[in-house]
């Protein structure tokens, strides 16, 4: 009878059931030993007294031992219950595999793939959970079997995976497979975490990098055009000086003073060309770290490259650079912003053939920011599109092959790289772009 009670207690899956059985065990044990001890004492004799004492001791041992086993079983069942609650209520999907077969899954896993029940999820073929090919072009099923095999061999495997839900909607998961040994079997414990939002952010960042690259290429083309304008005059002067020396030499009229003067002029022109090359090279040099700069230096650096282009288009430059304070920033990136804003203003003024055209650059500071304003007298921007000008690939210059990337990347540089703000508004006769950089850089 005792053996039957113990076996029932060990096989019971409920703590309350186990407690009841232990109570029944104690209630049976105490009266049984009590009556046996009483009978032995009743018959008397030394031998019976010794048996009574031994049985009394055995009763105490059984009670204490039974209680200890009861506590061990109770804790084991409590731990099992805790694990089951964690398993069932985990926010991540959890699956147990034996070889390549799913034997159990939690609620989160079923919900992740948009199935109605665990039975429906477990009965669905593995190939329906993934597209035919992963994002890297590898076959999904073959790659998944390879991951499972590697996890069983090495004990652990972590990777990202493109899945397909019941409604054929694709989503990304981070999967961790861990080998465990349970009841003599090698199983895989798999955890699925939805990372679709993170992958979307990565895609946006990669898109921004691509746009930045395209924008740099477009600006490089514009810069080459500007440098060509700057080189045209010195090259023409060098050609004239060379022709003068050649002519005088042929006529035997090349005196020392003329030769020295012309050669010095040629040297000056070549130094100017060399300086222009340095400006072009430094402009597109990648900033690794922020450096100390100010708006006056940035504007002067930009206009050393583009001033001649503006002069050729009869565009005056008005500088009111009142902010001399220095700040930490990526200088070359801010130069790209300034040259893009000035180039846009130039294009508008040339296209509209504005008389007495000018571009005005004004710097100052307020209680929180260093500010640079770039404006022109081109008549402003239409209210229909002013809210869209910073969108990628939006351009009002399609006929002039506008890429629509310059303002988008300018805003990205100012607001994301420099933690500032780039905005635009219309005045009475112009559009004004406002760059604001906070004091704390």
Tab-separated table of C-alpha atoms in Angstrom:
chain	number	residue	atom	x	y	z
A	1	UNK	CA	0.000	0.000	0.000
A	2	UNK	CA	2.858	2.388	0.861
A	3	UNK	CA	4.579	1.618	-2.445
A	4	UNK	CA	1.333	2.350	-4.315
A	5	UNK	CA	0.957	5.719	-2.546
A	6	UNK	CA	4.562	6.721	-3.321
A	7	UNK	CA	4.280	5.735	-7.002
A	8	UNK	CA	1.044	7.701	-7.316
A	9	UNK	CA	2.695	10.711	-5.681
A	10	UNK	CA	5.719	10.598	-8.000
A	11	UNK	CA	3.544	10.333	-11.092
A	12	UNK	CA	1.140	13.080	-10.084
A	13	UNK	CA	1.535	16.309	-12.096
A	14	UNK	CA	-0.148	18.614	-9.621
A	15	UNK	CA	1.350	20.002	-6.441
A	16	UNK	CA	-2.043	19.998	-4.734
A	17	UNK	CA	-2.496	16.304	-5.618
A	18	UNK	CA	0.959	15.506	-4.260
A	19	UNK	CA	0.166	17.330	-1.026
A	20	UNK	CA	-3.034	15.341	-0.565
A	21	UNK	CA	-1.229	12.053	-1.167
A	22	UNK	CA	1.502	12.964	1.327
A	23	UNK	CA	-1.172	13.762	3.912
A	24	UNK	CA	-2.873	10.427	3.245
A	25	UNK	CA	0.511	8.725	3.594
A	26	UNK	CA	1.081	10.302	7.029
A	27	UNK	CA	-2.471	9.497	8.179
A	28	UNK	CA	-1.960	5.858	7.159
A	29	UNK	CA	1.545	5.556	8.579
A	30	UNK	CA	0.935	6.933	12.075
A	31	UNK	CA	-2.123	4.784	12.993
A	32	UNK	CA	-0.548	1.683	11.491
A	33	UNK	CA	2.638	2.037	13.516
A	34	UNK	CA	0.651	3.117	16.547
A	35	UNK	CA	-1.467	-0.055	16.539
A	36	UNK	CA	1.564	-2.266	15.874
A	37	UNK	CA	3.501	-0.674	18.711
A	38	UNK	CA	0.491	-0.964	21.009
A	39	UNK	CA	0.118	-4.674	20.178
A	40	UNK	CA	3.774	-5.336	20.888
A	41	UNK	CA	3.628	-3.505	24.181
A	42	UNK	CA	0.476	-5.391	25.123
A	43	UNK	CA	2.114	-8.767	24.647
A	44	UNK	CA	5.075	-7.624	26.750
A	45	UNK	CA	8.521	-9.083	27.002
A	46	UNK	CA	11.942	-7.659	26.316
A	47	UNK	CA	11.907	-8.709	22.692
A	48	UNK	CA	8.561	-7.039	22.082
A	49	UNK	CA	9.771	-3.869	23.795
A	50	UNK	CA	12.785	-3.748	21.499
A	51	UNK	CA	10.591	-4.253	18.410
A	52	UNK	CA	8.283	-1.467	19.633
A	53	UNK	CA	11.214	0.905	20.103
A	54	UNK	CA	12.596	0.031	16.652
A	55	UNK	CA	9.236	0.564	14.970
A	56	UNK	CA	8.825	3.880	16.762
A	57	UNK	CA	12.192	4.988	15.410
A	58	UNK	CA	11.343	3.733	11.934
A	59	UNK	CA	8.084	5.695	12.030
A	60	UNK	CA	10.038	8.897	12.757
A	61	UNK	CA	12.544	8.174	9.993
A	62	UNK	CA	9.756	7.475	7.476
A	63	UNK	CA	7.928	10.686	8.406
A	64	UNK	CA	11.075	12.864	8.161
A	65	UNK	CA	12.283	11.177	4.964
A	66	UNK	CA	8.860	11.419	3.371
A	67	UNK	CA	8.628	15.116	4.197
A	68	UNK	CA	12.061	15.810	2.641
A	69	UNK	CA	11.100	14.003	-0.553
A	70	UNK	CA	7.845	15.913	-0.569
A	71	UNK	CA	9.737	19.240	-0.441
A	72	UNK	CA	12.105	18.145	-3.233
A	73	UNK	CA	9.199	17.125	-5.457
A	74	UNK	CA	7.300	20.287	-4.609
A	75	UNK	CA	10.286	22.478	-5.601
A	76	UNK	CA	10.820	20.483	-8.797
A	77	UNK	CA	7.183	20.884	-9.792
A	78	UNK	CA	7.307	24.594	-8.887
A	79	UNK	CA	10.409	25.054	-11.089
A	80	UNK	CA	8.731	23.153	-13.892
A	81	UNK	CA	5.666	25.397	-13.558
A	82	UNK	CA	7.852	28.521	-13.631
A	83	UNK	CA	9.673	27.332	-16.750
A	84	UNK	CA	6.364	26.522	-18.430
A	85	UNK	CA	5.029	30.015	-17.648
A	86	UNK	CA	8.200	31.602	-19.091
A	87	UNK	CA	7.996	29.358	-22.130
A	88	UNK	CA	4.302	30.057	-22.771
A	89	UNK	CA	4.383	33.805	-22.083
A	90	UNK	CA	7.753	34.749	-23.613
A	91	UNK	CA	7.672	37.700	-26.015
A	92	UNK	CA	10.083	35.809	-28.284
A	93	UNK	CA	9.029	32.779	-30.268
A	94	UNK	CA	10.406	29.498	-28.894
A	95	UNK	CA	10.540	26.137	-30.683
A	96	UNK	CA	11.983	22.738	-29.739
A	97	UNK	CA	13.412	20.613	-32.572
A	98	UNK	CA	14.325	16.958	-32.731
A	99	UNK	CA	16.534	16.649	-35.800
A	100	UNK	CA	14.544	18.750	-38.341
A	101	UNK	CA	11.121	18.176	-36.811
A	102	UNK	CA	9.358	20.670	-34.571
A	103	UNK	CA	7.985	19.017	-31.453
A	104	UNK	CA	6.775	22.043	-29.488
A	105	UNK	CA	6.291	25.823	-29.836
A	106	UNK	CA	5.009	28.610	-27.610
A	107	UNK	CA	2.207	31.136	-28.163
A	108	UNK	CA	4.548	33.898	-29.388
A	109	UNK	CA	5.862	31.643	-32.158
A	110	UNK	CA	2.356	30.835	-33.359
A	111	UNK	CA	1.424	34.521	-33.288
A	112	UNK	CA	4.643	35.547	-35.069
A	113	UNK	CA	3.675	33.504	-38.123
A	114	UNK	CA	-0.016	34.459	-37.798
A	115	UNK	CA	-1.343	30.923	-37.271
A	116	UNK	CA	-4.436	30.022	-35.264
A	117	UNK	CA	-3.008	27.276	-33.054
A	118	UNK	CA	0.161	25.407	-32.140
A	119	UNK	CA	-1.141	22.287	-33.890
A	120	UNK	CA	-1.624	24.205	-37.146
A	121	UNK	CA	1.840	25.732	-36.866
A	122	UNK	CA	3.570	22.419	-36.109
A	123	UNK	CA	1.793	20.630	-38.951
A	124	UNK	CA	2.821	23.218	-41.565
A	125	UNK	CA	5.755	22.305	-43.796
A	126	UNK	CA	9.033	24.101	-43.082
A	127	UNK	CA	9.373	25.341	-46.659
A	128	UNK	CA	6.231	27.496	-46.234
A	129	UNK	CA	7.906	29.614	-43.549
A	130	UNK	CA	10.532	31.090	-45.891
A	131	UNK	CA	10.780	32.494	-49.409
A	132	UNK	CA	12.474	30.256	-51.944
A	133	UNK	CA	15.673	32.304	-51.693
A	134	UNK	CA	17.097	34.397	-48.878
A	135	UNK	CA	18.213	38.014	-49.380
A	136	UNK	CA	21.747	36.853	-50.191
A	137	UNK	CA	20.433	34.640	-53.017
A	138	UNK	CA	20.988	31.313	-51.216
A	139	UNK	CA	18.201	28.662	-51.216
A	140	UNK	CA	16.235	28.916	-47.957
A	141	UNK	CA	15.604	25.224	-47.204
A	142	UNK	CA	19.160	24.102	-47.925
A	143	UNK	CA	20.592	26.938	-45.842
A	144	UNK	CA	18.225	26.255	-42.927
A	145	UNK	CA	19.199	22.559	-42.828
A	146	UNK	CA	22.829	23.647	-42.864
A	147	UNK	CA	22.237	25.953	-39.870
A	148	UNK	CA	20.503	23.164	-37.938
A	149	UNK	CA	23.341	20.755	-38.698
A	150	UNK	CA	25.950	23.308	-37.586
A	151	UNK	CA	24.040	24.012	-34.359
A	152	UNK	CA	23.877	20.293	-33.513
A	153	UNK	CA	27.601	19.950	-34.247
A	154	UNK	CA	28.863	23.111	-32.506
A	155	UNK	CA	26.162	23.491	-29.848
A	156	UNK	CA	25.120	26.991	-30.895
A	157	UNK	CA	24.244	29.018	-33.986
A	158	UNK	CA	22.937	32.609	-34.351
A	159	UNK	CA	21.832	34.220	-37.631
A	160	UNK	CA	19.288	36.513	-39.298
A	161	UNK	CA	16.552	35.031	-41.467
A	162	UNK	CA	13.902	36.262	-43.896
A	163	UNK	CA	10.567	34.546	-43.152
A	164	UNK	CA	7.118	34.419	-44.730
A	165	UNK	CA	3.974	34.397	-42.559
A	166	UNK	CA	0.670	32.677	-43.194
A	167	UNK	CA	-0.556	35.711	-45.159
A	168	UNK	CA	2.605	35.610	-47.361
A	169	UNK	CA	3.996	38.751	-45.725
A	170	UNK	CA	7.786	38.777	-45.414
A	171	UNK	CA	9.500	39.711	-42.148
A	172	UNK	CA	12.980	39.400	-40.623
A	173	UNK	CA	13.896	37.413	-37.522
A	174	UNK	CA	17.022	36.925	-35.455
A	175	UNK	CA	17.331	33.201	-34.671
A	176	UNK	CA	19.393	31.560	-31.926
A	177	UNK	CA	19.674	27.764	-31.981
A	178	UNK	CA	21.094	26.018	-28.885
A	179	UNK	CA	21.744	22.301	-28.497
A	180	UNK	CA	20.321	20.713	-25.320
A	181	UNK	CA	20.240	17.137	-23.975
A	182	UNK	CA	16.886	16.032	-22.572
A	183	UNK	CA	15.731	12.538	-21.602
A	184	UNK	CA	18.526	10.931	-23.569
A	185	UNK	CA	17.839	12.927	-26.746
A	186	UNK	CA	19.762	15.738	-28.479
A	187	UNK	CA	17.289	18.575	-29.071
A	188	UNK	CA	17.551	22.102	-30.418
A	189	UNK	CA	16.102	25.001	-28.460
A	190	UNK	CA	15.338	27.821	-30.930
A	191	UNK	CA	14.486	31.446	-30.115
A	192	UNK	CA	12.931	33.690	-32.804
A	193	UNK	CA	12.939	37.502	-32.394
A	194	UNK	CA	11.238	39.818	-34.890
A	195	UNK	CA	13.803	42.390	-36.145
A	196	UNK	CA	11.819	43.775	-39.078
A	197	UNK	CA	11.906	47.317	-37.667
A	198	UNK	CA	15.670	47.159	-37.217
A	199	UNK	CA	16.133	45.911	-40.782
A	200	UNK	CA	13.962	48.772	-42.067
A	201	UNK	CA	16.215	51.264	-40.272
A	202	UNK	CA	19.290	49.585	-41.770
A	203	UNK	CA	17.697	49.823	-45.214
A	204	UNK	CA	17.041	53.534	-44.672
A	205	UNK	CA	20.640	54.093	-43.557
A	206	UNK	CA	21.962	52.233	-46.605
A	207	UNK	CA	19.652	54.274	-48.825
A	208	UNK	CA	20.958	57.480	-47.239
A	209	UNK	CA	24.536	56.361	-47.922
A	210	UNK	CA	23.651	55.690	-51.549
A	211	UNK	CA	21.943	59.070	-51.858
A	212	UNK	CA	24.943	60.764	-50.238
A	213	UNK	CA	27.234	59.065	-52.749
A	214	UNK	CA	25.056	60.193	-55.667
A	215	UNK	CA	24.917	63.704	-54.224
A	216	UNK	CA	28.709	63.820	-53.917
A	217	UNK	CA	29.091	62.728	-57.527
A	218	UNK	CA	26.669	65.438	-58.647
A	219	UNK	CA	28.488	68.063	-56.582
A	220	UNK	CA	31.810	66.864	-57.926
A	221	UNK	CA	30.552	67.510	-61.454
A	222	UNK	CA	29.478	71.000	-60.441
A	223	UNK	CA	32.836	71.616	-58.776
A	224	UNK	CA	34.734	70.499	-61.883
A	225	UNK	CA	32.651	72.944	-63.922
A	226	UNK	CA	33.494	75.736	-61.464
A	227	UNK	CA	37.181	74.909	-61.529
A	228	UNK	CA	37.089	74.889	-65.329
A	229	UNK	CA	35.765	78.453	-65.165
A	230	UNK	CA	38.580	79.410	-62.790
A	231	UNK	CA	41.234	77.759	-64.932
A	232	UNK	CA	40.092	79.275	-68.177
A	233	UNK	CA	41.548	82.736	-67.468
A	234	UNK	CA	44.972	81.648	-66.107
A	235	UNK	CA	45.395	79.089	-68.891
A	236	UNK	CA	44.571	81.746	-71.441
A	237	UNK	CA	47.085	84.099	-69.812
A	238	UNK	CA	49.775	81.389	-69.789
A	239	UNK	CA	49.113	80.684	-73.465
A	240	UNK	CA	49.399	84.423	-74.257
A	241	UNK	CA	52.647	84.754	-72.291
A	242	UNK	CA	54.101	81.727	-74.036
A	243	UNK	CA	53.127	83.132	-77.441
A	244	UNK	CA	54.709	86.499	-76.547
A	245	UNK	CA	58.014	84.870	-75.588
A	246	UNK	CA	57.951	82.755	-78.721
A	247	UNK	CA	57.234	85.742	-80.970
A	248	UNK	CA	59.917	87.974	-79.416
A	249	UNK	CA	62.443	85.142	-79.617
A	250	UNK	CA	61.743	84.641	-83.328
A	251	UNK	CA	62.165	88.387	-83.936
A	252	UNK	CA	65.328	88.458	-81.799
A	253	UNK	CA	63.673	91.041	-79.548
A	254	UNK	CA	63.434	88.972	-76.345
A	255	UNK	CA	65.185	91.076	-73.730
A	256	UNK	CA	66.034	89.969	-70.193
A	257	UNK	CA	63.468	92.178	-68.452
A	258	UNK	CA	60.607	90.913	-70.634
A	259	UNK	CA	61.651	87.279	-70.149
A	260	UNK	CA	61.810	87.683	-66.355
A	261	UNK	CA	58.477	89.509	-66.214
A	262	UNK	CA	56.639	86.993	-68.401
A	263	UNK	CA	58.170	83.983	-66.592
A	264	UNK	CA	57.117	85.439	-63.231
A	265	UNK	CA	53.587	85.896	-64.518
A	266	UNK	CA	53.531	82.277	-65.713
A	267	UNK	CA	54.762	81.146	-62.261
A	268	UNK	CA	51.983	83.137	-60.573
A	269	UNK	CA	49.368	81.624	-62.863
A	270	UNK	CA	50.614	78.083	-62.186
A	271	UNK	CA	50.534	78.703	-58.420
A	272	UNK	CA	46.933	79.794	-58.789
A	273	UNK	CA	46.125	76.604	-60.688
A	274	UNK	CA	47.887	74.512	-58.024
A	275	UNK	CA	45.959	76.256	-55.230
A	276	UNK	CA	42.701	75.524	-57.045
A	277	UNK	CA	43.607	71.823	-57.204
A	278	UNK	CA	44.304	71.838	-53.442
A	279	UNK	CA	40.950	73.505	-52.774
A	280	UNK	CA	39.186	70.881	-54.865
A	281	UNK	CA	41.008	68.001	-53.154
A	282	UNK	CA	40.390	69.323	-49.627
A	283	UNK	CA	36.748	69.995	-50.354
A	284	UNK	CA	35.977	66.304	-50.940
A	285	UNK	CA	38.316	64.938	-48.275
A	286	UNK	CA	36.324	62.754	-45.851
A	287	UNK	CA	36.102	64.233	-42.339
A	288	UNK	CA	37.102	61.611	-39.787
A	289	UNK	CA	36.667	63.854	-36.771
A	290	UNK	CA	35.132	67.211	-36.007
A	291	UNK	CA	37.461	70.191	-36.024
A	292	UNK	CA	37.282	73.782	-34.829
A	293	UNK	CA	35.866	76.142	-37.431
A	294	UNK	CA	33.595	79.168	-37.920
A	295	UNK	CA	31.226	80.520	-40.539
A	296	UNK	CA	33.686	83.162	-41.776
A	297	UNK	CA	36.335	80.541	-42.614
A	298	UNK	CA	33.767	78.235	-44.234
A	299	UNK	CA	32.322	80.972	-46.436
A	300	UNK	CA	35.759	82.277	-47.492
A	301	UNK	CA	36.881	78.724	-48.380
A	302	UNK	CA	33.810	78.123	-50.515
A	303	UNK	CA	34.064	81.443	-52.345
A	304	UNK	CA	37.726	80.850	-53.162
A	305	UNK	CA	36.341	78.160	-55.475
A	306	UNK	CA	33.069	79.584	-56.799
A	307	UNK	CA	33.515	83.353	-56.780
A	308	UNK	CA	34.684	83.538	-60.401
A	309	UNK	CA	31.622	81.576	-61.545
A	310	UNK	CA	29.354	84.081	-59.819
A	311	UNK	CA	31.272	86.988	-61.328
A	312	UNK	CA	30.946	85.476	-64.812
A	313	UNK	CA	27.170	85.415	-64.287
A	314	UNK	CA	27.149	89.034	-63.014
A	315	UNK	CA	25.960	87.969	-59.547
A	316	UNK	CA	27.090	90.170	-56.670
A	317	UNK	CA	28.005	88.676	-53.299
A	318	UNK	CA	27.005	90.486	-50.120
A	319	UNK	CA	28.767	89.286	-46.965
A	320	UNK	CA	27.568	90.245	-43.483
A	321	UNK	CA	29.622	87.784	-41.469
A	322	UNK	CA	29.161	89.085	-37.951
A	323	UNK	CA	29.559	85.772	-36.117
A	324	UNK	CA	33.266	85.162	-35.534
A	325	UNK	CA	32.766	82.509	-32.834
A	326	UNK	CA	34.313	79.097	-33.375
A	327	UNK	CA	32.548	75.756	-32.952
A	328	UNK	CA	33.208	72.049	-33.462
A	329	UNK	CA	31.892	70.598	-36.726
A	330	UNK	CA	32.727	68.589	-39.834
A	331	UNK	CA	34.145	71.476	-41.888
A	332	UNK	CA	34.131	69.867	-45.322
A	333	UNK	CA	30.566	68.651	-44.934
A	334	UNK	CA	29.406	72.165	-43.997
A	335	UNK	CA	31.291	73.514	-47.018
A	336	UNK	CA	29.249	71.140	-49.166
A	337	UNK	CA	26.078	72.554	-47.613
A	338	UNK	CA	27.112	76.158	-48.277
A	339	UNK	CA	28.220	75.521	-51.853
A	340	UNK	CA	24.998	73.659	-52.580
A	341	UNK	CA	22.822	76.483	-51.219
A	342	UNK	CA	24.831	79.133	-53.102
A	343	UNK	CA	24.765	77.073	-56.332
A	344	UNK	CA	20.987	76.685	-56.089
A	345	UNK	CA	20.618	80.441	-55.636
A	346	UNK	CA	22.888	81.070	-58.629
A	347	UNK	CA	20.826	78.721	-60.835
A	348	UNK	CA	17.605	80.530	-59.930
A	349	UNK	CA	19.082	83.953	-60.611
A	350	UNK	CA	20.533	82.872	-63.977
A	351	UNK	CA	17.360	81.056	-65.038
A	352	UNK	CA	15.124	84.042	-64.201
A	353	UNK	CA	17.639	86.521	-65.653
A	354	UNK	CA	17.329	88.705	-62.564
A	355	UNK	CA	18.726	92.232	-62.952
A	356	UNK	CA	21.152	93.406	-60.263
A	357	UNK	CA	21.250	89.830	-58.966
A	358	UNK	CA	22.884	89.164	-55.628
A	359	UNK	CA	23.442	86.417	-53.076
A	360	UNK	CA	23.635	87.473	-49.458
A	361	UNK	CA	25.406	85.569	-46.687
A	362	UNK	CA	24.727	86.693	-43.128
A	363	UNK	CA	26.075	85.134	-39.940
A	364	UNK	CA	25.155	85.947	-36.362
A	365	UNK	CA	24.322	84.207	-33.070
A	366	UNK	CA	21.394	84.165	-30.658
A	367	UNK	CA	21.001	82.723	-27.168
A	368	UNK	CA	21.338	79.110	-28.326
A	369	UNK	CA	22.739	78.863	-31.859
A	370	UNK	CA	25.344	79.980	-34.352
A	371	UNK	CA	23.364	81.020	-37.444
A	372	UNK	CA	24.158	81.396	-41.134
A	373	UNK	CA	21.519	82.721	-43.562
A	374	UNK	CA	21.898	82.447	-47.346
A	375	UNK	CA	19.394	84.408	-49.416
A	376	UNK	CA	19.005	85.869	-52.926
A	377	UNK	CA	16.702	88.215	-54.815
A	378	UNK	CA	15.312	85.526	-57.117
A	379	UNK	CA	11.703	85.944	-56.012
A	380	UNK	CA	11.439	83.078	-53.511
A	381	UNK	CA	10.037	79.551	-53.709
A	382	UNK	CA	6.473	78.691	-54.608
A	383	UNK	CA	4.336	77.986	-51.542
A	384	UNK	CA	3.092	74.832	-53.288
A	385	UNK	CA	6.494	73.173	-53.123
A	386	UNK	CA	8.376	74.863	-50.271
A	387	UNK	CA	7.408	72.038	-47.881
A	388	UNK	CA	8.797	69.421	-50.293
A	389	UNK	CA	12.180	70.862	-51.223
A	390	UNK	CA	14.079	68.777	-48.645
A	391	UNK	CA	12.544	65.499	-49.848
A	392	UNK	CA	14.952	63.139	-51.651
A	393	UNK	CA	14.777	63.289	-55.470
A	394	UNK	CA	12.422	66.286	-55.406
A	395	UNK	CA	13.646	68.958	-57.800
A	396	UNK	CA	12.220	72.045	-59.481
A	397	UNK	CA	15.003	71.941	-62.092
A	398	UNK	CA	14.179	68.874	-64.183
A	399	UNK	CA	14.945	70.688	-67.402
A	400	UNK	CA	18.375	71.514	-66.034
A	401	UNK	CA	18.898	67.903	-64.916
A	402	UNK	CA	18.391	68.599	-61.230
A	403	UNK	CA	18.946	65.474	-59.120
A	404	UNK	CA	16.861	66.546	-56.129
A	405	UNK	CA	19.592	65.286	-53.790
A	406	UNK	CA	21.452	68.458	-52.810
A	407	UNK	CA	18.957	69.907	-50.340
A	408	UNK	CA	18.105	66.485	-48.917
A	409	UNK	CA	21.748	65.754	-48.143
A	410	UNK	CA	22.322	69.308	-46.892
A	411	UNK	CA	19.543	68.783	-44.355
A	412	UNK	CA	20.966	65.378	-43.422
A	413	UNK	CA	24.424	66.854	-42.832
A	414	UNK	CA	23.180	69.779	-40.739
A	415	UNK	CA	20.572	67.919	-38.670
A	416	UNK	CA	21.978	64.413	-38.294
A	417	UNK	CA	25.741	64.926	-38.502
A	418	UNK	CA	25.931	68.351	-36.813
A	419	UNK	CA	22.798	68.096	-34.623
A	420	UNK	CA	21.606	71.451	-35.961
A	421	UNK	CA	18.656	72.625	-38.054
A	422	UNK	CA	18.255	73.638	-41.720
A	423	UNK	CA	15.083	75.497	-42.693
A	424	UNK	CA	13.785	77.655	-45.508
A	425	UNK	CA	11.333	80.544	-45.675
A	426	UNK	CA	10.343	83.273	-48.126
A	427	UNK	CA	10.896	86.981	-47.602
A	428	UNK	CA	9.447	89.799	-49.705
A	429	UNK	CA	11.708	89.162	-52.713
A	430	UNK	CA	13.832	86.133	-51.866
A	431	UNK	CA	14.175	82.652	-50.477
A	432	UNK	CA	16.274	82.387	-47.320
A	433	UNK	CA	17.956	79.208	-46.112
A	434	UNK	CA	18.834	79.223	-42.423
A	435	UNK	CA	21.548	77.009	-40.894
A	436	UNK	CA	21.416	76.814	-37.076
A	437	UNK	CA	24.144	75.032	-35.104
A	438	UNK	CA	23.745	74.699	-31.327
A	439	UNK	CA	26.437	75.967	-28.971
A	440	UNK	CA	26.995	72.519	-27.436
A	441	UNK	CA	28.639	70.540	-30.237
